[in-house]
Short mmCIF file of C-alpha atoms and ligand atoms in Angstrom, two decimals:
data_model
loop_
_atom_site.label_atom_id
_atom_site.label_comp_id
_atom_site.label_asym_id
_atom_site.label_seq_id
_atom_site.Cartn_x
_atom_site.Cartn_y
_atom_site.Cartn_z
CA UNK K 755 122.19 88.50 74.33
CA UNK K 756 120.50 92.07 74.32
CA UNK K 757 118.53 93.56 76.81
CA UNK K 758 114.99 95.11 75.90
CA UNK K 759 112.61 97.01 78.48
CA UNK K 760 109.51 98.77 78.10
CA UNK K 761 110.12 102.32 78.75
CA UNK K 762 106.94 104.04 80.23
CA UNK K 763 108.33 107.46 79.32
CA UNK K 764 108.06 106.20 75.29
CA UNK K 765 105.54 103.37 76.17
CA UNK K 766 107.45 100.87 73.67
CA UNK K 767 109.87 98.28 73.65
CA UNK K 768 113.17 99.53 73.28
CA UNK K 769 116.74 97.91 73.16
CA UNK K 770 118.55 98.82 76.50
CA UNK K 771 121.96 100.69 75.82
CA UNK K 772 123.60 102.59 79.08
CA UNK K 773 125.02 105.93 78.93
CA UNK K 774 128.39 104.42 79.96
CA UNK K 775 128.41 100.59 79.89
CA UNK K 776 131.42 101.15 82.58
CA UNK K 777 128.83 102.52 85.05
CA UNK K 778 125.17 101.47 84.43
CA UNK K 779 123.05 103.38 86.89
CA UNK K 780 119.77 102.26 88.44
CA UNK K 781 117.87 103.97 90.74
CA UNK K 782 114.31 102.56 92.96
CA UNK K 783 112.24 104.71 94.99
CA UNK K 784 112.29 103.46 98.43
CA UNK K 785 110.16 103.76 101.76
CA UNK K 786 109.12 106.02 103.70
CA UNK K 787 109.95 104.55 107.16
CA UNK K 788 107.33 104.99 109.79
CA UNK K 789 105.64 101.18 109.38
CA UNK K 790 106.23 98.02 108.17
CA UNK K 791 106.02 97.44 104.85
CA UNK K 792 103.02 95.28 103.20
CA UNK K 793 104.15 92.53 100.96
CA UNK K 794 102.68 94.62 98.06
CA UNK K 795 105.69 97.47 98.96
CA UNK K 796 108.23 93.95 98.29
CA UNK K 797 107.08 93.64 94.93
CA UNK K 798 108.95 96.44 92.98
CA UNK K 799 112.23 95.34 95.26
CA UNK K 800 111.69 91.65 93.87
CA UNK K 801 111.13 92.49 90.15
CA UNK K 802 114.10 94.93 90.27
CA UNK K 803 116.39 92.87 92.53
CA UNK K 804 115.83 90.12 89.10
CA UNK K 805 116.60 93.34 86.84
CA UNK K 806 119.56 94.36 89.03
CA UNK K 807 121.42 91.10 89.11
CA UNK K 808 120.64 90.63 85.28
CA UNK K 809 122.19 93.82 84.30
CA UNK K 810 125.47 92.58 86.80
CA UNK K 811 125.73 89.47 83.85
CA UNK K 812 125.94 92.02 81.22
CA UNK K 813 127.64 94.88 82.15
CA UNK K 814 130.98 95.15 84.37
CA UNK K 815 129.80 97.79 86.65
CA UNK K 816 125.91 98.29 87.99
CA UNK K 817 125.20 101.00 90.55
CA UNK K 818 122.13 100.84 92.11
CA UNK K 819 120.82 103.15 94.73
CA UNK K 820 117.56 102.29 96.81
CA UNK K 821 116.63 105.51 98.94
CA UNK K 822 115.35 105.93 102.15
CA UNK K 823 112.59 108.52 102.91
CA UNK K 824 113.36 109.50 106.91
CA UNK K 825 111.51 112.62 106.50
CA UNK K 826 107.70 112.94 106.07
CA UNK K 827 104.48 114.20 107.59
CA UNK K 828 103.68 110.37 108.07
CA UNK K 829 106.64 109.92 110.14
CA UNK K 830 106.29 113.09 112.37
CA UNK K 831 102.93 111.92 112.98
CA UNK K 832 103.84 108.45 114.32
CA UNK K 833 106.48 110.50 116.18
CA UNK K 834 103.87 112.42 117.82
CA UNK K 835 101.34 109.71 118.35
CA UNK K 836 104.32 106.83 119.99
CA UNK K 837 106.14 110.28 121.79
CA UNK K 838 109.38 109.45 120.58
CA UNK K 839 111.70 111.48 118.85
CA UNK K 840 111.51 110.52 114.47
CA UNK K 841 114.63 109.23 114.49
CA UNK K 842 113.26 106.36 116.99
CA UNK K 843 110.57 105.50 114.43
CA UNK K 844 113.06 106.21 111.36
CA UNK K 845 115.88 103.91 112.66
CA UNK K 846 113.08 101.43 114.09
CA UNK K 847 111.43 100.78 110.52
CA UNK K 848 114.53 101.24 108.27
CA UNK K 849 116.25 98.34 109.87
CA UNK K 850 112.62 96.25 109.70
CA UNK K 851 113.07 97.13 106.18
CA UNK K 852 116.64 96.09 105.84
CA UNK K 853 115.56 92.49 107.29
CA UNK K 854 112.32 92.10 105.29
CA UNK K 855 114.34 92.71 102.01
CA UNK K 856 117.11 90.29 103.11
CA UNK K 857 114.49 87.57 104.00
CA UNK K 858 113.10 87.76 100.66
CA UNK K 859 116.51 87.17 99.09
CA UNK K 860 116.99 90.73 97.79
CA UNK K 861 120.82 91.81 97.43
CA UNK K 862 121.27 95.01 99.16
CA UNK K 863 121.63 97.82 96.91
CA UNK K 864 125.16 99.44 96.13
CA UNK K 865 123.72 102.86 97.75
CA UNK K 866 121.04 103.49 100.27
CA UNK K 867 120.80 107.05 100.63
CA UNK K 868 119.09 108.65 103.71
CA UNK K 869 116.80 111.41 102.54
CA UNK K 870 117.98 113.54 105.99
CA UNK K 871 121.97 112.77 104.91
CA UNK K 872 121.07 115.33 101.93
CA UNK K 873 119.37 118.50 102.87
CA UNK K 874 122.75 120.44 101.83
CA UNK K 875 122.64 118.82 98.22
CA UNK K 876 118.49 119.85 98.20
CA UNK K 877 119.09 122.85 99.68
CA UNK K 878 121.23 123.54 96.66
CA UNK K 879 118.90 121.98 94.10
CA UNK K 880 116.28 124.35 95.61
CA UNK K 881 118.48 127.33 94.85
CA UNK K 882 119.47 126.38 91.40
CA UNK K 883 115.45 126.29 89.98
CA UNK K 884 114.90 129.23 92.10
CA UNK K 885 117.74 130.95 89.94
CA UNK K 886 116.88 129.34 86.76
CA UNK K 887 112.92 130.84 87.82
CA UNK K 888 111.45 127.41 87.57
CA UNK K 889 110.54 128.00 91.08
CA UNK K 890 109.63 130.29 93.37
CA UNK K 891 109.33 131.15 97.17
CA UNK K 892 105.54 131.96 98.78
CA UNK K 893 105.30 132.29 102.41
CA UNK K 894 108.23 130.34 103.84
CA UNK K 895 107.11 127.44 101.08
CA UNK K 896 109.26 126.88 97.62
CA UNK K 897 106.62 125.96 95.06
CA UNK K 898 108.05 124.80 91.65
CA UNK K 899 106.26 126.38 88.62
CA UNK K 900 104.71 124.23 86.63
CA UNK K 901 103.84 126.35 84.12
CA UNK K 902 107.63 126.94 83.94
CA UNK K 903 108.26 123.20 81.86
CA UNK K 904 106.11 123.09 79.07
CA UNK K 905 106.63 119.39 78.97
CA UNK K 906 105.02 118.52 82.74
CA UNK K 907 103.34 115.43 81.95
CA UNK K 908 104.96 113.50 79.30
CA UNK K 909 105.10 110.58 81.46
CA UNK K 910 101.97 109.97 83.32
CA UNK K 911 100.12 111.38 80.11
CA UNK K 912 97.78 113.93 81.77
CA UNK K 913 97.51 117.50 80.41
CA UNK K 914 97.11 119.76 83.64
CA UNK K 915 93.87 121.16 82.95
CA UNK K 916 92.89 117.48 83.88
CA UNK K 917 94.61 117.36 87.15
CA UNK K 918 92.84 120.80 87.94
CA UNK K 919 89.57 119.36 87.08
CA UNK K 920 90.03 115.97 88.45
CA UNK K 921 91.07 117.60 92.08
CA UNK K 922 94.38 115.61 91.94
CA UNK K 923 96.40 118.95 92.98
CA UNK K 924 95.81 119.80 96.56
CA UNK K 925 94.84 124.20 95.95
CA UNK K 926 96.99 126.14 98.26
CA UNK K 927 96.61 130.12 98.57
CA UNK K 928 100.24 130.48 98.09
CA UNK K 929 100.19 128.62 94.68
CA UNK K 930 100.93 130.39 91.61
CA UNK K 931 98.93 127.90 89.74
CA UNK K 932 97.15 124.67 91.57
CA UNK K 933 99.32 122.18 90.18
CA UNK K 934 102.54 123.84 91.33
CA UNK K 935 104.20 121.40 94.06
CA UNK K 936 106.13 121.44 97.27
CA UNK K 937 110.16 121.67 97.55
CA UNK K 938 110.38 123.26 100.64
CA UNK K 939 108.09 123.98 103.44
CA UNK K 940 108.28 125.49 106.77
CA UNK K 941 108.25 123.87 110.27
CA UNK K 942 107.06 124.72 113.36
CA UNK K 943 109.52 124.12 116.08
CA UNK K 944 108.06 120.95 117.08
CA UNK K 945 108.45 119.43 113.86
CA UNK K 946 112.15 118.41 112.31
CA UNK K 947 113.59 121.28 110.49
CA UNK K 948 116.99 122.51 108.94
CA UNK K 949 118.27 126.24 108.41
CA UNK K 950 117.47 126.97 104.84
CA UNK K 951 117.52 130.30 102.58
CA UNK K 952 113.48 130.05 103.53
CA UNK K 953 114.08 129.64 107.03
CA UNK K 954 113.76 126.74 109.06
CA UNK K 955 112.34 124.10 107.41
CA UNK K 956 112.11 120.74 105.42
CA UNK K 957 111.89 119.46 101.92
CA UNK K 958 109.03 117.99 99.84
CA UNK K 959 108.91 114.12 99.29
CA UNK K 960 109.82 114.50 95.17
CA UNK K 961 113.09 117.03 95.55
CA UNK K 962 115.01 114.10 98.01
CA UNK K 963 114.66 111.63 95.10
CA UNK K 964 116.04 114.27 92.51
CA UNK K 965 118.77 115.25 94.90
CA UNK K 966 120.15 111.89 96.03
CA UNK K 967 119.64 110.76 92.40
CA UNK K 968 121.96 113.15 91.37
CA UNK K 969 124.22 112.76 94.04
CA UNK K 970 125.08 109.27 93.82
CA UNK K 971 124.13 108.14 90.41
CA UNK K 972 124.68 111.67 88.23
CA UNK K 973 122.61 113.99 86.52
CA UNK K 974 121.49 111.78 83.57
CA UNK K 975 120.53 108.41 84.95
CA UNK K 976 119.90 105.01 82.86
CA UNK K 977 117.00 103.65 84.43
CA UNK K 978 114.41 105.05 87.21
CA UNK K 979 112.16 102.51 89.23
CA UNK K 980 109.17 102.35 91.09
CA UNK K 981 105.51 101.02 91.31
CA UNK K 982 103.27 102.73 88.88
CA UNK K 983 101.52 104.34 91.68
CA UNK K 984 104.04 106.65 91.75
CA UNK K 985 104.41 107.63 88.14
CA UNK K 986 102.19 110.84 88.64
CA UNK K 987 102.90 113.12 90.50
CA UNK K 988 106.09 111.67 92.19
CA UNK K 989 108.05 110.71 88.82
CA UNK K 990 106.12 113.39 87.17
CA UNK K 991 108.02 115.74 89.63
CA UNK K 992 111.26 114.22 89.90
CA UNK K 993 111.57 114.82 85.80
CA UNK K 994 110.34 118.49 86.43
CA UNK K 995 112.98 119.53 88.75
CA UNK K 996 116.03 117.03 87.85
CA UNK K 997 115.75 118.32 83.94
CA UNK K 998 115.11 121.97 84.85
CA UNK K 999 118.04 121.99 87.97
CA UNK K 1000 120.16 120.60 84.89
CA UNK K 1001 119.67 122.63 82.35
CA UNK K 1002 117.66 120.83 80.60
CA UNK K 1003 119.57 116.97 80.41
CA UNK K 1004 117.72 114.04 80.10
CA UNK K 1005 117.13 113.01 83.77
CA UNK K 1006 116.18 108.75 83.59
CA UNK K 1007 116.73 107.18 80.39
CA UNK K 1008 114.23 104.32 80.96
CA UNK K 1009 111.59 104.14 83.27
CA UNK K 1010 110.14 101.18 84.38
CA UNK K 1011 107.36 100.86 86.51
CA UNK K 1012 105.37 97.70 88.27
CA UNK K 1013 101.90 96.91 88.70
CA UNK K 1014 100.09 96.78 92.04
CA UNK K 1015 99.17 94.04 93.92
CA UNK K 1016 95.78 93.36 94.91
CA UNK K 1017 94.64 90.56 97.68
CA UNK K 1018 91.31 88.59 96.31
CA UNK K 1019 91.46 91.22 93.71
CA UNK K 1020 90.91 94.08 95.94
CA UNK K 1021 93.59 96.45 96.76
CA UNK K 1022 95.38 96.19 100.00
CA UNK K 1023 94.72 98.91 102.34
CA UNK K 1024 94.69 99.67 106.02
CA UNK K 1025 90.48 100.75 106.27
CA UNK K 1026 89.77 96.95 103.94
CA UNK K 1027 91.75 94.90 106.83
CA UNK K 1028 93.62 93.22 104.64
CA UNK K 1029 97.26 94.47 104.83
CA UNK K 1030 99.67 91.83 104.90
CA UNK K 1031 103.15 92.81 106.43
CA UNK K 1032 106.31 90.99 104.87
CA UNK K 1033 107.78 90.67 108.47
CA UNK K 1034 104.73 88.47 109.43
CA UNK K 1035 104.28 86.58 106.29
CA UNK K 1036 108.28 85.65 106.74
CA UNK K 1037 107.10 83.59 109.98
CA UNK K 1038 104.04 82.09 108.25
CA UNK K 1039 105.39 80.50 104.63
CA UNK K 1040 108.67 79.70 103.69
CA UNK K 1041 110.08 83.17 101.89
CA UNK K 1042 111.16 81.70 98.69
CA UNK K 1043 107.70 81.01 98.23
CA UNK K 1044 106.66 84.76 98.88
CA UNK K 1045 109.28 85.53 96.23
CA UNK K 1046 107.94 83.07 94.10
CA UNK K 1047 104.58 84.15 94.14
CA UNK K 1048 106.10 87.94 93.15
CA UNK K 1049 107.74 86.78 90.16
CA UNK K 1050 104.79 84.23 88.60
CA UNK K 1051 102.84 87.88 87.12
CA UNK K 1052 105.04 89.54 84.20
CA UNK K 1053 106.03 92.92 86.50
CA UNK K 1054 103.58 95.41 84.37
CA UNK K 1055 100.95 93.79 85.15
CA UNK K 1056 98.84 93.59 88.07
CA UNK K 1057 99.06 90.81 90.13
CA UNK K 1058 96.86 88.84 92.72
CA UNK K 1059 97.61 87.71 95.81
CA UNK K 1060 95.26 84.74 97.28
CA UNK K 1061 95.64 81.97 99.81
CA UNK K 1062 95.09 79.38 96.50
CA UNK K 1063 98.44 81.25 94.92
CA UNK K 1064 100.29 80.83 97.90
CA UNK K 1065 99.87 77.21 98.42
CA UNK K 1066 100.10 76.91 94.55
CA UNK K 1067 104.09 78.57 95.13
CA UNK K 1068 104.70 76.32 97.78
CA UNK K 1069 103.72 73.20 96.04
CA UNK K 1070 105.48 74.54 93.21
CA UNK K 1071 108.52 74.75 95.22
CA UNK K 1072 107.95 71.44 96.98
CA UNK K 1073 108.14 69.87 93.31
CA UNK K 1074 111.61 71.26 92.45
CA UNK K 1075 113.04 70.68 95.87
CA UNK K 1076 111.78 67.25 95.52
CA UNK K 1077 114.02 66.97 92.62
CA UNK K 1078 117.01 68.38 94.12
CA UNK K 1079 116.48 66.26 97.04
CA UNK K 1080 116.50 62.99 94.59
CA UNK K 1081 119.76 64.45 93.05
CA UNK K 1082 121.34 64.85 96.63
CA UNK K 1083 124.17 62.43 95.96
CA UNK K 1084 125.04 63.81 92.60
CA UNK K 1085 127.88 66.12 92.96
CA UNK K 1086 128.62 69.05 91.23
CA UNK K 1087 131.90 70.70 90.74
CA UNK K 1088 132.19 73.31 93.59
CA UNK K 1089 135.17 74.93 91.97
CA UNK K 1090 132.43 75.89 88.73
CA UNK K 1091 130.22 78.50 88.84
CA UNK K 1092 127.01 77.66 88.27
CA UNK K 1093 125.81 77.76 84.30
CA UNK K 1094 122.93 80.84 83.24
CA UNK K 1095 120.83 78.69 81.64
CA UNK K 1096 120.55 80.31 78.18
CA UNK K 1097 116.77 80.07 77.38
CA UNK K 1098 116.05 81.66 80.39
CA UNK K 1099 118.28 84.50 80.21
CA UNK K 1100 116.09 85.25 77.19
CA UNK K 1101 113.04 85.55 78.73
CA UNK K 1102 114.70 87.94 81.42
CA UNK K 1103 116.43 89.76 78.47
CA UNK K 1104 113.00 90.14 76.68
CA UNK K 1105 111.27 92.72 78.48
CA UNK K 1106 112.01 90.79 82.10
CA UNK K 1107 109.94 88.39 81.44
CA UNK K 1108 109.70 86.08 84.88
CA UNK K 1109 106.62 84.24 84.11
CA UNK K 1110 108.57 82.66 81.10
CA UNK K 1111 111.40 82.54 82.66
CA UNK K 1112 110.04 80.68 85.27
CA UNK K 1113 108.86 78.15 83.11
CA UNK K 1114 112.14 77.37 81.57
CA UNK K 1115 113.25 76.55 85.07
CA UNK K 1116 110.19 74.25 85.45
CA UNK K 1117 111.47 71.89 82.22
CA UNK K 1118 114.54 72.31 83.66
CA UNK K 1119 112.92 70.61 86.55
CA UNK K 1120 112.07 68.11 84.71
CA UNK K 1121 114.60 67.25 82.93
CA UNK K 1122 116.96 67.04 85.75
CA UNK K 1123 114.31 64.26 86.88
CA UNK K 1124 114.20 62.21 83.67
CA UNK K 1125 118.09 62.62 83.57
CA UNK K 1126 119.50 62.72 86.76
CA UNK K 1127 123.31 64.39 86.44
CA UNK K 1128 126.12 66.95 87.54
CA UNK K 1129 124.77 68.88 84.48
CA UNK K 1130 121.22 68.72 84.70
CA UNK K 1131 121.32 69.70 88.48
CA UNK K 1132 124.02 72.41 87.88
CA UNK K 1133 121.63 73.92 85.17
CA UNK K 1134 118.04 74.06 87.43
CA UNK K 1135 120.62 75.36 90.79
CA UNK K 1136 121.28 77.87 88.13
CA UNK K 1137 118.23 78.76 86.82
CA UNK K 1138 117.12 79.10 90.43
CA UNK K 1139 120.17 80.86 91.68
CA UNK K 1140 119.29 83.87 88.84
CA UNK K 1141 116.19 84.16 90.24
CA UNK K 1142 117.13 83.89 93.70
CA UNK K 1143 115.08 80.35 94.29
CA UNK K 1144 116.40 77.20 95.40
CA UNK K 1145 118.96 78.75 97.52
CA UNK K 1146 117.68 76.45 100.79
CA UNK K 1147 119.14 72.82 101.57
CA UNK K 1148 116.40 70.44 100.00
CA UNK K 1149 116.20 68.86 103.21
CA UNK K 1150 115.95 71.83 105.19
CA UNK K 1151 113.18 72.54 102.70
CA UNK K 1152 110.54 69.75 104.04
CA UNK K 1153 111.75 70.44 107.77
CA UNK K 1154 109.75 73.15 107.83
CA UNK K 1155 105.77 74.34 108.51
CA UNK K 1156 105.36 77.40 107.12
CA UNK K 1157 107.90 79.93 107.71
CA UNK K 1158 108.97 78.04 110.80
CA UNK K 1159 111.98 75.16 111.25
CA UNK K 1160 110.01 72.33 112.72
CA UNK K 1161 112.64 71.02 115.93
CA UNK K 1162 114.93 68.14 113.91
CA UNK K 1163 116.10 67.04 116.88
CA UNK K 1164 112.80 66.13 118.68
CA UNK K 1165 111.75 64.75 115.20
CA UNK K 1166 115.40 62.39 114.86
CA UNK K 1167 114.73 61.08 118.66
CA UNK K 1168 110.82 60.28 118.00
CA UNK K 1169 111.75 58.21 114.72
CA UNK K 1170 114.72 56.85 116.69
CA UNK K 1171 112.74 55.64 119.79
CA UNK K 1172 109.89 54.36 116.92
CA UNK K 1173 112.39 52.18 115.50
CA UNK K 1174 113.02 50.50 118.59
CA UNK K 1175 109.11 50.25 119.50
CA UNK K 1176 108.71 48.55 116.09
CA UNK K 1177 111.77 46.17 116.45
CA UNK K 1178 110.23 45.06 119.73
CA UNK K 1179 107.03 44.36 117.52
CA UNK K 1180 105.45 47.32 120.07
CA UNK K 1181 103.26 48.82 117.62
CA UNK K 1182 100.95 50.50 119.82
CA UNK K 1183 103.67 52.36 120.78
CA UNK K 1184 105.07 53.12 117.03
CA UNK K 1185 101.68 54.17 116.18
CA UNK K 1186 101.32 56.77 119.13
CA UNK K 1187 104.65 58.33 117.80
CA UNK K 1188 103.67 58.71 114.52
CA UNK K 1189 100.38 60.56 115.81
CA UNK K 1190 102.56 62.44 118.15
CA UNK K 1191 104.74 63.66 114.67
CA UNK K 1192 101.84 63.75 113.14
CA UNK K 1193 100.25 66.78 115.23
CA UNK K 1194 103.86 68.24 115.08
CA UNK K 1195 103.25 68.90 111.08
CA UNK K 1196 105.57 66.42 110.24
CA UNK K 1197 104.85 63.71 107.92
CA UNK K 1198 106.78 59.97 107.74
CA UNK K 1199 107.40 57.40 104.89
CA UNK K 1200 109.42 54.23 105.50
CA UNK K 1201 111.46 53.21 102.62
CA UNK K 1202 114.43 50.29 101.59
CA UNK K 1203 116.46 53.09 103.40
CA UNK K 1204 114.89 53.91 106.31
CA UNK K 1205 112.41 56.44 107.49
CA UNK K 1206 112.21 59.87 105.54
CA UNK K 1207 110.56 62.71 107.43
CA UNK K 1208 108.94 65.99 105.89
CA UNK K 1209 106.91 68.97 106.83
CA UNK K 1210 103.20 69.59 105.47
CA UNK K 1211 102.79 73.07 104.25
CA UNK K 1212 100.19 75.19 105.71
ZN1 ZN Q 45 111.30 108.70 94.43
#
């Protein structure tokens, strides 16, 4: 079954074909490590985490790479602010990172480059445009020339008399041109610096992606990631100085990009109040739901993020784990792995389409409940195990209130000492436990085989 992405570099459809379908190479911006990260940072590691384990069912060999930005004005400033040295803050948020990613069910990628790991391999990349004159030195900065690649904007569309008029370039006196940009700048010796041609100093934000790019992946990669927030300038930039330090090959053969997320259709930002970090919203709602909720929008568009969305994920959820649970005695071969459910390998070949995809796994909800079976439950564990859903113990599932286990064991003693209130026909008693359960979030039925307990989602 063929793949097909949109390419933002052509802006169509196109039939995916890797350079070498021995080594397909993928590579996703990642953070900058001096906060948390706000669940709208999770979505391009959800939608590409999907892409990343589809290309793995196609192709032998998948490299992806996931960087790590450990040096940045943001970070030296939280440095400052906290007094601790930037690796405290660096190695404080990268790991935060790490376990944010993991409780959303992303894989780990292959390579996770460290920006400060690489200032020999951008120190070289530096040199190279310098040679080639597509950059130049100004006062202990190294500017790259703009005017130098006739085809600077290609991707994000904008001609650079634009950017000058719109202000989007910041206007520096040691600028050739305004929208020249930053590989190297100088530090004072308070700020983080390395021994450079230039003197001490540290790179720009683009030239670490370009280097580490190169480094692990190669000079012509087959696709480049990242939310479309950073298609101009970052992207922009990391073409300019990737084709130019490589005289001239294609640097990212695709590049995909996701749409923001907004929060009651307003963006999230610090100065709104509405920031919502992923390590908090772990505690509050069970994280498949969070994921969920990520993959219901198709990945170029925007999407919106709303307490009515959430509960609609989790009662989503609640449906498919209520078929699972009915199937609990149904036993599937362990030795077999699960089956890719075909139609929905479509939708993820067509453009990664999630929101269809996600409705395949919905009928195949359904018919596992119409047709309880090994194979109709071995097809919907699949379909969820491609998407990374479904991956909890059903029962587990409705033991908990919202991204917390509820205590079994108190709950298993209460129903225990409330079957021996009702035998003795004390149902004062049996009714104060089933308040007491009650207030704990938990919810009882009695049934032909005994009492079932579950959690009610917040
Ligand atoms: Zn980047």
């Amino acid at each position: 079954m063929p793949i097909s992405l949109y390419n933002s570099l052509s802006r169509r459809i196109e039939p995916f074909a890797p350079l070498d379908p021995n080594r397909v190479t993928v590579y996703l911006c990642g953070p900058t490590v001096y906060n948390y990260v706000h669940i709208g940072n999770a979505r391009g590691p959800v939608v590409f985490d999907v892409l990343v384990k589809l290309l793995r069912r196609h192709y032998p060999n998948v490299v992806y790479a996931r960087n790590i930005t450990d040096v940045d004005d943001k970070i030296n400033a939280a440095a400052l602010e906290q007094g601790v040295p930037i690796g405290t803050i660096t190695g404080r948020f990268s790991e935060a990172y790490r376990q944010d990613m993991a409780g959303l069910g992303i894989a780990p990628p292959d390579v996770e480059p460290y920006a400060t790991a690489h200032i020999g391999q951008i120190v070289a990349m530096i040199q190279t445009l310098i040679a080639a004159a597509n950059a130049y030195e100004a006062q202990g900065h190294v500017l790259f020339d703009v005017g130098s690649y006739p085809a600077y904007g290609a991707l994000s569309g904008r001609d650079t008399d634009e950017l000058i008029a719109g202000a989007r370039v910041e206007v520096a006196p040691y600028k050739k041109n305004p929208t020249d940009f930053v590989l190297w700048k100088p530090s004072t010796p308070e700020l983080p610096g390395w021994d450079s041609p230039w003197g001490r100093g540290r790179p720009g934000w683009h030239i670490e992606c370009s280097a580490m790019s190169a480094a692990h992946l190669g000079e012509t990669i087959d696709i480049h990631a990242g939310g479309v927030d950073l298609q101009f300038p970052h992207h922009e930039n990391e073409i300019a100085q990737s084709t130019c330090a490589h005289g001239g090959k294609v640097f990212a053969r695709w590049w995909l990009h996701n749409g923001m997320l907004t929060f009651d259709g307003r963006k999230m930002s610090k100065s709104l109040g509405n920031v919502l970090h992923v390590h908090q919203l772990l505690t509050q709602h069970p994280p498949e739901a969070l994921r969920l909720l990520l993959l219901r929008g198709h990945y170029r568009q925007p999407l919106d993020w709303s307490d009515a969305a959430m509960a609609q994920a989790i009662g989503t959820l609640d449906g498919w784990y209520r078929v699972l649970r009915e199937l609990n005695d149904v036993a599937i071969d362990p030795d077999q792995p699960l089956p890719v459910p075909e139609r929905l390998e479509a939708a993820l070949c067509d453009d990664l389409n999630t929101p269809q995809a996600l409705a395949e796994l919905s009928v195949l909800a359904d018919a596992a409940r119409q047709a309880p079976g090994a194979g109709t439950k071995a097809a919907l564990l699949g379909a969820g195990a491609v998407l990374g859903l479904l991956q909890d113990d059903p029962e587990a599932w409705f033991k908990r209130a919202g991204g917390h286990a509820v205590d079994a064991g108190r709950v298993e003693a209460l129903l225990e000492e409330r079957r021996t209130a009702r035998a003795a026909r004390d149902f004062a008693r049996a009714d104060a436990i089933r308040h007491e359960l009650t207030e704990m979030g938990v919810v009882i039925e009695d049934g032909a085989q005994g009492t079932r307990w579950s959690v009610i989602k917040r």
